[in-house]
Tab-separated table of N, CA and C in Angstrom:
chain	number	residue	atom	x	y	z
A	130	MET	N	5.701	-9.695	59.971
A	130	MET	CA	6.646	-9.977	58.919
A	130	MET	C	6.636	-11.482	58.691
A	131	ASN	N	6.287	-11.907	57.520
A	131	ASN	CA	6.254	-13.319	57.178
A	131	ASN	C	7.441	-13.684	56.320
A	132	GLY	N	8.516	-14.186	56.942
A	132	GLY	CA	9.707	-14.546	56.188
A	132	GLY	C	10.383	-13.309	55.627
A	133	PRO	N	11.338	-13.519	54.735
A	133	PRO	CA	12.055	-12.384	54.161
A	133	PRO	C	11.147	-11.550	53.274
A	134	ALA	N	11.292	-10.246	53.352
A	134	ALA	CA	10.531	-9.344	52.501
A	134	ALA	C	11.016	-9.453	51.066
A	135	GLN	N	12.218	-9.924	50.893
A	135	GLN	CA	12.823	-10.080	49.576
A	135	GLN	C	13.881	-11.162	49.691
A	136	GLY	N	14.366	-11.614	48.544
A	136	GLY	CA	15.426	-12.616	48.570
A	136	GLY	C	16.706	-12.011	49.099
A	137	PRO	N	17.680	-12.849	49.384
A	137	PRO	CA	18.942	-12.325	49.894
A	137	PRO	C	19.636	-11.446	48.856
A	138	ALA	N	20.336	-10.444	49.346
A	138	ALA	CA	21.163	-9.586	48.499
A	138	ALA	C	22.588	-10.100	48.585
A	139	VAL	N	23.258	-10.179	47.446
A	139	VAL	CA	24.654	-10.617	47.415
A	139	VAL	C	25.498	-9.453	46.921
A	140	LEU	N	26.518	-9.139	47.683
A	140	LEU	CA	27.388	-8.003	47.397
A	140	LEU	C	28.828	-8.490	47.315
A	141	GLU	N	29.517	-8.117	46.268
A	141	GLU	CA	30.940	-8.446	46.126
A	141	GLU	C	31.758	-7.472	46.977
A	142	ILE	N	32.708	-8.012	47.716
A	142	ILE	CA	33.628	-7.182	48.508
A	142	ILE	C	35.021	-7.413	47.927
A	143	THR	N	35.394	-6.561	46.984
A	143	THR	CA	36.676	-6.720	46.305
A	143	THR	C	37.545	-5.477	46.407
A	144	ALA	N	37.007	-4.413	47.026
A	144	ALA	CA	37.743	-3.165	47.207
A	144	ALA	C	37.109	-2.425	48.382
A	145	ASN	N	37.735	-1.328	48.813
A	145	ASN	CA	37.190	-0.556	49.926
A	145	ASN	C	35.759	-0.106	49.671
A	146	ALA	N	35.420	0.167	48.419
A	146	ALA	CA	34.050	0.568	48.090
A	146	ALA	C	33.053	-0.519	48.489
A	147	GLY	N	33.452	-1.777	48.401
A	147	GLY	CA	32.580	-2.877	48.801
A	147	GLY	C	32.303	-2.876	50.289
A	148	VAL	N	33.287	-2.453	51.081
A	148	VAL	CA	33.097	-2.352	52.531
A	148	VAL	C	32.061	-1.268	52.834
A	149	VAL	N	32.159	-0.149	52.136
A	149	VAL	CA	31.203	0.952	52.312
A	149	VAL	C	29.805	0.502	51.885
A	150	GLN	N	29.714	-0.182	50.741
A	150	GLN	CA	28.418	-0.687	50.270
A	150	GLN	C	27.826	-1.691	51.254
A	151	ALA	N	28.684	-2.511	51.857
A	151	ALA	CA	28.208	-3.492	52.843
A	151	ALA	C	27.573	-2.773	54.030
A	152	ARG	N	28.230	-1.729	54.535
A	152	ARG	CA	27.663	-0.965	55.660
A	152	ARG	C	26.311	-0.370	55.283
A	153	GLN	N	26.220	0.179	54.072
A	153	GLN	CA	24.959	0.796	53.636
A	153	GLN	C	23.845	-0.240	53.527
A	154	LEU	N	24.155	-1.398	52.955
A	154	LEU	CA	23.174	-2.466	52.823
A	154	LEU	C	22.707	-2.942	54.199
A	155	VAL	N	23.646	-3.145	55.108
A	155	VAL	CA	23.305	-3.620	56.453
A	155	VAL	C	22.451	-2.587	57.181
A	156	ARG	N	22.771	-1.309	57.041
A	156	ARG	CA	21.968	-0.247	57.660
A	156	ARG	C	20.527	-0.303	57.147
A	157	THR	N	20.365	-0.452	55.844
A	157	THR	CA	19.029	-0.517	55.242
A	157	THR	C	18.245	-1.706	55.791
A	158	LEU	N	18.870	-2.878	55.830
A	158	LEU	CA	18.185	-4.073	56.339
A	158	LEU	C	17.861	-3.933	57.827
A	159	ALA	N	18.782	-3.368	58.597
A	159	ALA	CA	18.551	-3.185	60.035
A	159	ALA	C	17.361	-2.264	60.276
A	160	GLN	N	17.230	-1.225	59.456
A	160	GLN	CA	16.091	-0.319	59.574
A	160	GLN	C	14.799	-1.024	59.172
A	161	GLN	N	14.838	-1.805	58.096
A	161	GLN	CA	13.656	-2.554	57.656
A	161	GLN	C	13.208	-3.547	58.716
A	162	CYS	N	14.168	-4.098	59.444
A	162	CYS	CA	13.872	-5.076	60.498
A	162	CYS	C	13.389	-4.391	61.775
A	163	ARG	N	13.478	-3.072	61.798
A	163	ARG	CA	13.090	-2.259	62.952
A	163	ARG	C	13.976	-2.505	64.181
A	164	LEU	N	15.260	-2.735	63.929
A	164	LEU	CA	16.196	-2.811	65.049
A	164	LEU	C	16.300	-1.419	65.674
A	165	SER	N	16.519	-1.380	66.973
A	165	SER	CA	16.727	-0.090	67.642
A	165	SER	C	18.009	0.544	67.104
A	166	LEU	N	18.181	1.827	67.329
A	166	LEU	CA	19.369	2.517	66.849
A	166	LEU	C	20.638	1.892	67.433
A	167	VAL	N	20.601	1.518	68.713
A	167	VAL	CA	21.756	0.887	69.350
A	167	VAL	C	22.060	-0.458	68.682
A	168	GLU	N	21.019	-1.262	68.438
A	168	GLU	CA	21.220	-2.573	67.811
A	168	GLU	C	21.675	-2.415	66.359
A	169	GLN	N	21.160	-1.404	65.658
A	169	GLN	CA	21.626	-1.118	64.293
A	169	GLN	C	23.125	-0.818	64.305
A	170	THR	N	23.529	0.021	65.241
A	170	THR	CA	24.941	0.421	65.328
A	170	THR	C	25.831	-0.783	65.607
A	171	LYS	N	25.391	-1.664	66.512
A	171	LYS	CA	26.165	-2.870	66.802
A	171	LYS	C	26.316	-3.746	65.566
A	172	LEU	N	25.209	-3.944	64.842
A	172	LEU	CA	25.245	-4.799	63.660
A	172	LEU	C	26.111	-4.185	62.561
A	173	ILE	N	25.974	-2.900	62.335
A	173	ILE	CA	26.764	-2.224	61.300
A	173	ILE	C	28.248	-2.261	61.656
A	174	THR	N	28.576	-2.086	62.919
A	174	THR	CA	29.975	-2.134	63.356
A	174	THR	C	30.562	-3.521	63.124
A	175	ALA	N	29.821	-4.559	63.524
A	175	ALA	CA	30.298	-5.938	63.305
A	175	ALA	C	30.443	-6.215	61.810
A	176	ALA	N	29.473	-5.783	61.023
A	176	ALA	CA	29.514	-6.019	59.575
A	176	ALA	C	30.699	-5.301	58.942
A	177	SER	N	30.985	-4.106	59.404
A	177	SER	CA	32.107	-3.343	58.863
A	177	SER	C	33.420	-4.072	59.127
A	178	GLU	N	33.593	-4.566	60.344
A	178	GLU	CA	34.809	-5.307	60.696
A	178	GLU	C	34.931	-6.578	59.863
A	179	LEU	N	33.835	-7.309	59.716
A	179	LEU	CA	33.878	-8.571	58.973
A	179	LEU	C	34.075	-8.340	57.479
A	180	ALA	N	33.484	-7.272	56.950
A	180	ALA	CA	33.692	-6.941	55.534
A	180	ALA	C	35.158	-6.591	55.286
A	181	ARG	N	35.737	-5.817	56.201
A	181	ARG	CA	37.148	-5.440	56.071
A	181	ARG	C	38.038	-6.691	56.176
A	182	ASN	N	37.716	-7.591	57.099
A	182	ASN	CA	38.469	-8.846	57.209
A	182	ASN	C	38.374	-9.657	55.917
A	183	THR	N	37.169	-9.707	55.334
A	183	THR	CA	36.964	-10.433	54.076
A	183	THR	C	37.870	-9.878	52.994
A	184	LEU	N	37.980	-8.561	52.947
A	184	LEU	CA	38.807	-7.904	51.936
A	184	LEU	C	40.296	-8.086	52.219
A	185	ILE	N	40.714	-7.774	53.447
A	185	ILE	CA	42.145	-7.743	53.767
A	185	ILE	C	42.738	-9.151	53.893
A	186	TYR	N	42.088	-10.002	54.666
A	186	TYR	CA	42.661	-11.320	54.958
A	186	TYR	C	42.203	-12.399	53.993
A	187	GLY	N	40.987	-12.228	53.459
A	187	GLY	CA	40.448	-13.229	52.540
A	187	GLY	C	40.710	-12.914	51.083
A	188	GLY	N	41.276	-11.724	50.820
A	188	GLY	CA	41.536	-11.346	49.437
A	188	GLY	C	40.283	-10.955	48.682
A	189	GLY	N	39.213	-10.660	49.405
A	189	GLY	CA	37.924	-10.332	48.793
A	189	GLY	C	36.982	-11.510	48.905
A	190	GLY	N	35.712	-11.213	48.755
A	190	GLY	CA	34.711	-12.267	48.870
A	190	GLY	C	33.331	-11.687	48.692
A	191	THR	N	32.364	-12.280	49.363
A	191	THR	CA	30.983	-11.835	49.216
A	191	THR	C	30.316	-11.642	50.568
A	192	LEU	N	29.303	-10.794	50.548
A	192	LEU	CA	28.361	-10.658	51.659
A	192	LEU	C	27.004	-11.058	51.115
A	193	THR	N	26.379	-12.031	51.754
A	193	THR	CA	24.995	-12.382	51.455
A	193	THR	C	24.174	-11.925	52.648
A	194	ALA	N	23.204	-11.046	52.403
A	194	ALA	CA	22.453	-10.416	53.487
A	194	ALA	C	20.962	-10.618	53.261
A	195	ALA	N	20.247	-10.926	54.345
A	195	ALA	CA	18.816	-11.161	54.216
A	195	ALA	C	18.085	-10.861	55.512
A	196	LEU	N	16.831	-10.481	55.362
A	196	LEU	CA	15.921	-10.427	56.499
A	196	LEU	C	15.456	-11.855	56.743
A	197	VAL	N	15.409	-12.263	58.001
A	197	VAL	CA	14.998	-13.617	58.349
A	197	VAL	C	13.987	-13.553	59.480
A	198	GLU	N	13.320	-14.662	59.703
A	198	GLU	CA	12.400	-14.765	60.823
A	198	GLU	C	12.521	-16.153	61.419
A	199	GLU	N	12.574	-16.199	62.746
A	199	GLU	CA	12.671	-17.468	63.452
A	199	GLU	C	11.786	-17.382	64.689
A	200	ARG	N	10.883	-18.318	64.829
A	200	ARG	CA	9.950	-18.349	65.961
A	200	ARG	C	9.231	-17.005	66.137
A	201	GLY	N	8.844	-16.419	65.015
A	201	GLY	CA	8.100	-15.168	65.054
A	201	GLY	C	8.944	-13.935	65.298
A	202	ARG	N	10.239	-14.111	65.381
A	202	ARG	CA	11.141	-12.991	65.678
A	202	ARG	C	11.904	-12.602	64.413
A	203	PRO	N	11.795	-11.333	63.982
A	203	PRO	CA	12.522	-10.899	62.793
A	203	PRO	C	13.993	-10.615	63.112
A	204	GLY	N	14.830	-10.783	62.099
A	204	GLY	CA	16.245	-10.500	62.277
A	204	GLY	C	16.922	-10.217	60.953
A	205	VAL	N	18.208	-9.918	61.048
A	205	VAL	CA	19.049	-9.701	59.874
A	205	VAL	C	20.180	-10.716	59.940
A	206	ARG	N	20.329	-11.500	58.874
A	206	ARG	CA	21.409	-12.497	58.815
A	206	ARG	C	22.396	-12.084	57.723
A	207	LEU	N	23.670	-12.101	58.080
A	207	LEU	CA	24.740	-11.720	57.170
A	207	LEU	C	25.734	-12.864	57.076
A	208	VAL	N	26.126	-13.210	55.852
A	208	VAL	CA	27.107	-14.267	55.631
A	208	VAL	C	28.266	-13.669	54.828
A	209	PHE	N	29.431	-13.606	55.461
A	209	PHE	CA	30.655	-13.128	54.818
A	209	PHE	C	31.467	-14.357	54.427
A	210	ALA	N	31.797	-14.469	53.134
A	210	ALA	CA	32.530	-15.661	52.667
A	210	ALA	C	33.695	-15.248	51.778
A	211	ASP	N	34.820	-15.925	51.959
A	211	ASP	CA	35.981	-15.697	51.097
A	211	ASP	C	36.657	-17.021	50.813
A	212	GLN	N	37.531	-16.998	49.838
A	212	GLN	CA	38.303	-18.187	49.471
A	212	GLN	C	39.776	-17.977	49.813
A	213	GLY	N	40.019	-17.206	50.851
A	213	GLY	CA	41.378	-16.879	51.264
A	213	GLY	C	42.075	-18.036	51.948
A	214	PRO	N	43.134	-17.726	52.689
A	214	PRO	CA	43.959	-18.779	53.289
A	214	PRO	C	43.324	-19.463	54.494
A	215	GLY	N	42.194	-18.958	54.980
A	215	GLY	CA	41.585	-19.522	56.184
A	215	GLY	C	42.296	-19.025	57.433
A	216	ILE	N	41.799	-19.417	58.571
A	216	ILE	CA	42.353	-18.982	59.851
A	216	ILE	C	43.029	-20.181	60.502
A	217	PRO	N	44.356	-20.140	60.641
A	217	PRO	CA	45.064	-21.313	61.170
A	217	PRO	C	44.807	-21.574	62.649
A	218	ASP	N	44.595	-20.525	63.443
A	218	ASP	CA	44.389	-20.687	64.884
A	218	ASP	C	43.106	-19.975	65.291
A	219	VAL	N	41.987	-20.694	65.202
A	219	VAL	CA	40.677	-20.109	65.491
A	219	VAL	C	40.603	-19.637	66.935
A	220	ASP	N	41.121	-20.422	67.868
A	220	ASP	CA	41.059	-20.022	69.281
A	220	ASP	C	41.760	-18.693	69.503
A	221	LEU	N	42.924	-18.507	68.902
A	221	LEU	CA	43.647	-17.243	69.025
A	221	LEU	C	42.856	-16.118	68.372
A	222	ALA	N	42.319	-16.374	67.180
A	222	ALA	CA	41.574	-15.340	66.458
A	222	ALA	C	40.329	-14.902	67.221
A	223	LEU	N	39.781	-15.785	68.049
A	223	LEU	CA	38.577	-15.456	68.822
A	223	LEU	C	38.899	-14.962	70.233
A	224	THR	N	40.172	-14.781	70.540
A	224	THR	CA	40.588	-14.302	71.854
A	224	THR	C	40.334	-12.806	71.967
A	225	ASP	N	39.706	-12.403	73.068
A	225	ASP	CA	39.450	-10.983	73.302
A	225	ASP	C	40.754	-10.206	73.265
A	226	GLY	N	40.726	-9.104	72.535
A	226	GLY	CA	41.886	-8.228	72.488
A	226	GLY	C	42.911	-8.598	71.444
A	227	TRP	N	42.772	-9.793	70.829
A	227	TRP	CA	43.749	-10.171	69.817
A	227	TRP	C	43.410	-9.482	68.516
A	228	THR	N	44.409	-8.924	67.882
A	228	THR	CA	44.235	-8.332	66.558
A	228	THR	C	45.514	-8.516	65.778
A	229	SER	N	45.367	-8.585	64.488
A	229	SER	CA	46.550	-8.690	63.626
A	229	SER	C	47.218	-7.328	63.503
A	230	GLY	N	46.524	-6.287	63.964
A	230	GLY	CA	47.091	-4.945	63.915
A	230	GLY	C	46.605	-4.120	62.752
A	231	ASN	N	45.812	-4.713	61.847
A	231	ASN	CA	45.372	-3.976	60.663
A	231	ASN	C	43.908	-3.580	60.684
A	232	GLY	N	43.112	-4.187	61.541
A	232	GLY	CA	41.673	-3.926	61.529
A	232	GLY	C	41.288	-2.787	62.451
A	233	MET	N	40.007	-2.735	62.776
A	233	MET	CA	39.486	-1.693	63.648
A	233	MET	C	39.817	-2.001	65.102
A	234	GLY	N	40.425	-3.152	65.356
A	234	GLY	CA	40.768	-3.523	66.711
A	234	GLY	C	39.689	-4.329	67.400
A	235	LEU	N	38.558	-4.531	66.713
A	235	LEU	CA	37.492	-5.344	67.288
A	235	LEU	C	37.813	-6.824	67.157
A	236	GLY	N	38.368	-7.175	66.020
A	236	GLY	CA	38.646	-8.571	65.751
A	236	GLY	C	37.368	-9.389	65.707
A	237	LEU	N	37.528	-10.678	65.541
A	237	LEU	CA	36.378	-11.574	65.483
A	237	LEU	C	35.655	-11.631	66.815
A	238	SER	N	36.404	-11.592	67.924
A	238	SER	CA	35.750	-11.680	69.235
A	238	SER	C	34.862	-10.466	69.483
A	239	GLY	N	35.310	-9.299	69.086
A	239	GLY	CA	34.496	-8.092	69.238
A	239	GLY	C	33.255	-8.156	68.382
A	240	SER	N	33.403	-8.618	67.166
A	240	SER	CA	32.246	-8.762	66.283
A	240	SER	C	31.260	-9.764	66.879
A	241	ARG	N	31.779	-10.841	67.427
A	241	ARG	CA	30.915	-11.867	68.030
A	241	ARG	C	30.092	-11.286	69.183
A	242	ARG	N	30.710	-10.415	69.982
A	242	ARG	CA	30.001	-9.814	71.117
A	242	ARG	C	28.891	-8.861	70.687
A	243	LEU	N	28.997	-8.298	69.494
A	243	LEU	CA	28.038	-7.287	69.038
A	243	LEU	C	26.762	-7.882	68.442
A	244	VAL	N	26.752	-9.178	68.181
A	244	VAL	CA	25.601	-9.802	67.528
A	244	VAL	C	25.015	-10.895	68.413
A	245	ASP	N	23.864	-11.417	67.994
A	245	ASP	CA	23.198	-12.455	68.789
A	245	ASP	C	23.684	-13.854	68.435
A	246	ASP	N	23.896	-14.117	67.168
A	246	ASP	CA	24.372	-15.427	66.716
A	246	ASP	C	25.628	-15.226	65.881
A	247	PHE	N	26.630	-16.065	66.093
A	247	PHE	CA	27.914	-15.948	65.404
A	247	PHE	C	28.425	-17.348	65.107
A	248	VAL	N	28.644	-17.651	63.825
A	248	VAL	CA	29.165	-18.958	63.431
A	248	VAL	C	30.375	-18.729	62.534
A	249	LEU	N	31.502	-19.323	62.892
A	249	LEU	CA	32.740	-19.209	62.135
A	249	LEU	C	33.077	-20.570	61.551
A	250	ASP	N	33.234	-20.615	60.228
A	250	ASP	CA	33.603	-21.856	59.544
A	250	ASP	C	34.865	-21.562	58.740
A	251	THR	N	35.982	-22.145	59.150
A	251	THR	CA	37.253	-21.871	58.488
A	251	THR	C	38.211	-23.028	58.695
A	252	ALA	N	39.147	-23.129	57.784
A	252	ALA	CA	40.245	-24.076	57.915
A	252	ALA	C	41.363	-23.582	57.012
A	253	PRO	N	42.606	-23.825	57.400
A	253	PRO	CA	43.712	-23.401	56.542
A	253	PRO	C	43.541	-23.932	55.115
A	254	GLY	N	43.669	-23.025	54.154
A	254	GLY	CA	43.539	-23.382	52.751
A	254	GLY	C	42.113	-23.535	52.256
A	255	GLN	N	41.140	-23.326	53.146
A	255	GLN	CA	39.731	-23.551	52.783
A	255	GLN	C	38.892	-22.280	52.777
A	256	GLY	N	39.490	-21.126	53.047
A	256	GLY	CA	38.699	-19.908	53.109
A	256	GLY	C	37.986	-19.789	54.444
A	257	THR	N	37.186	-18.744	54.562
A	257	THR	CA	36.479	-18.460	55.812
A	257	THR	C	35.063	-18.008	55.502
A	258	THR	N	34.122	-18.507	56.284
A	258	THR	CA	32.737	-18.038	56.222
A	258	THR	C	32.317	-17.681	57.642
A	259	VAL	N	31.834	-16.453	57.811
A	259	VAL	CA	31.315	-16.009	59.095
A	259	VAL	C	29.849	-15.640	58.895
A	260	THR	N	28.973	-16.267	59.684
A	260	THR	CA	27.534	-15.992	59.624
A	260	THR	C	27.121	-15.339	60.933
A	261	ILE	N	26.532	-14.144	60.827
A	261	ILE	CA	26.060	-13.449	62.021
A	261	ILE	C	24.579	-13.112	61.865
A	262	THR	N	23.885	-13.071	62.994
A	262	THR	CA	22.479	-12.689	62.996
A	262	THR	C	22.229	-11.771	64.165
A	263	LYS	N	21.439	-10.735	63.917
A	263	LYS	CA	20.985	-9.815	64.963
A	263	LYS	C	19.465	-9.882	64.942
A	264	TRP	N	18.875	-10.162	66.109
A	264	TRP	CA	17.427	-10.322	66.230
A	264	TRP	C	16.795	-9.064	66.802
A	265	ALA	N	15.627	-8.720	66.281
A	265	ALA	CA	14.865	-7.604	66.844
A	265	ALA	C	14.403	-7.991	68.233
A	266	ARG	N	14.379	-7.030	69.141
A	266	ARG	CA	13.974	-7.297	70.529
A	266	ARG	C	12.475	-7.186	70.685
């Protein structure tokens, strides 16, 4: 695999249907990347939680998804971005077991554990961007 097979796909997450579409898109990319079934499930689960967070807490946003390659290793990179209120206490939000009570209960820390790379960029009043990558083994 030489770089992305195609350009990144951008999906609007503005309703529950967008969360479902995000899962379907991530499943397709994970299969194209030849992730194992277990790794596909982990990535789809993390993506589902982050898409729901984008919708519920960010007021909607986008998912930019792409096949990537780094040092000869293929992967799937997902960027969830919103213009919501941001996360006032990142340390608390990344604490294992912490949830606002509305999500799947995984929270950001659970999503972080399910993927290989996790980057959170947020500030109060600045929105939130979460970038995750799952690498083929």
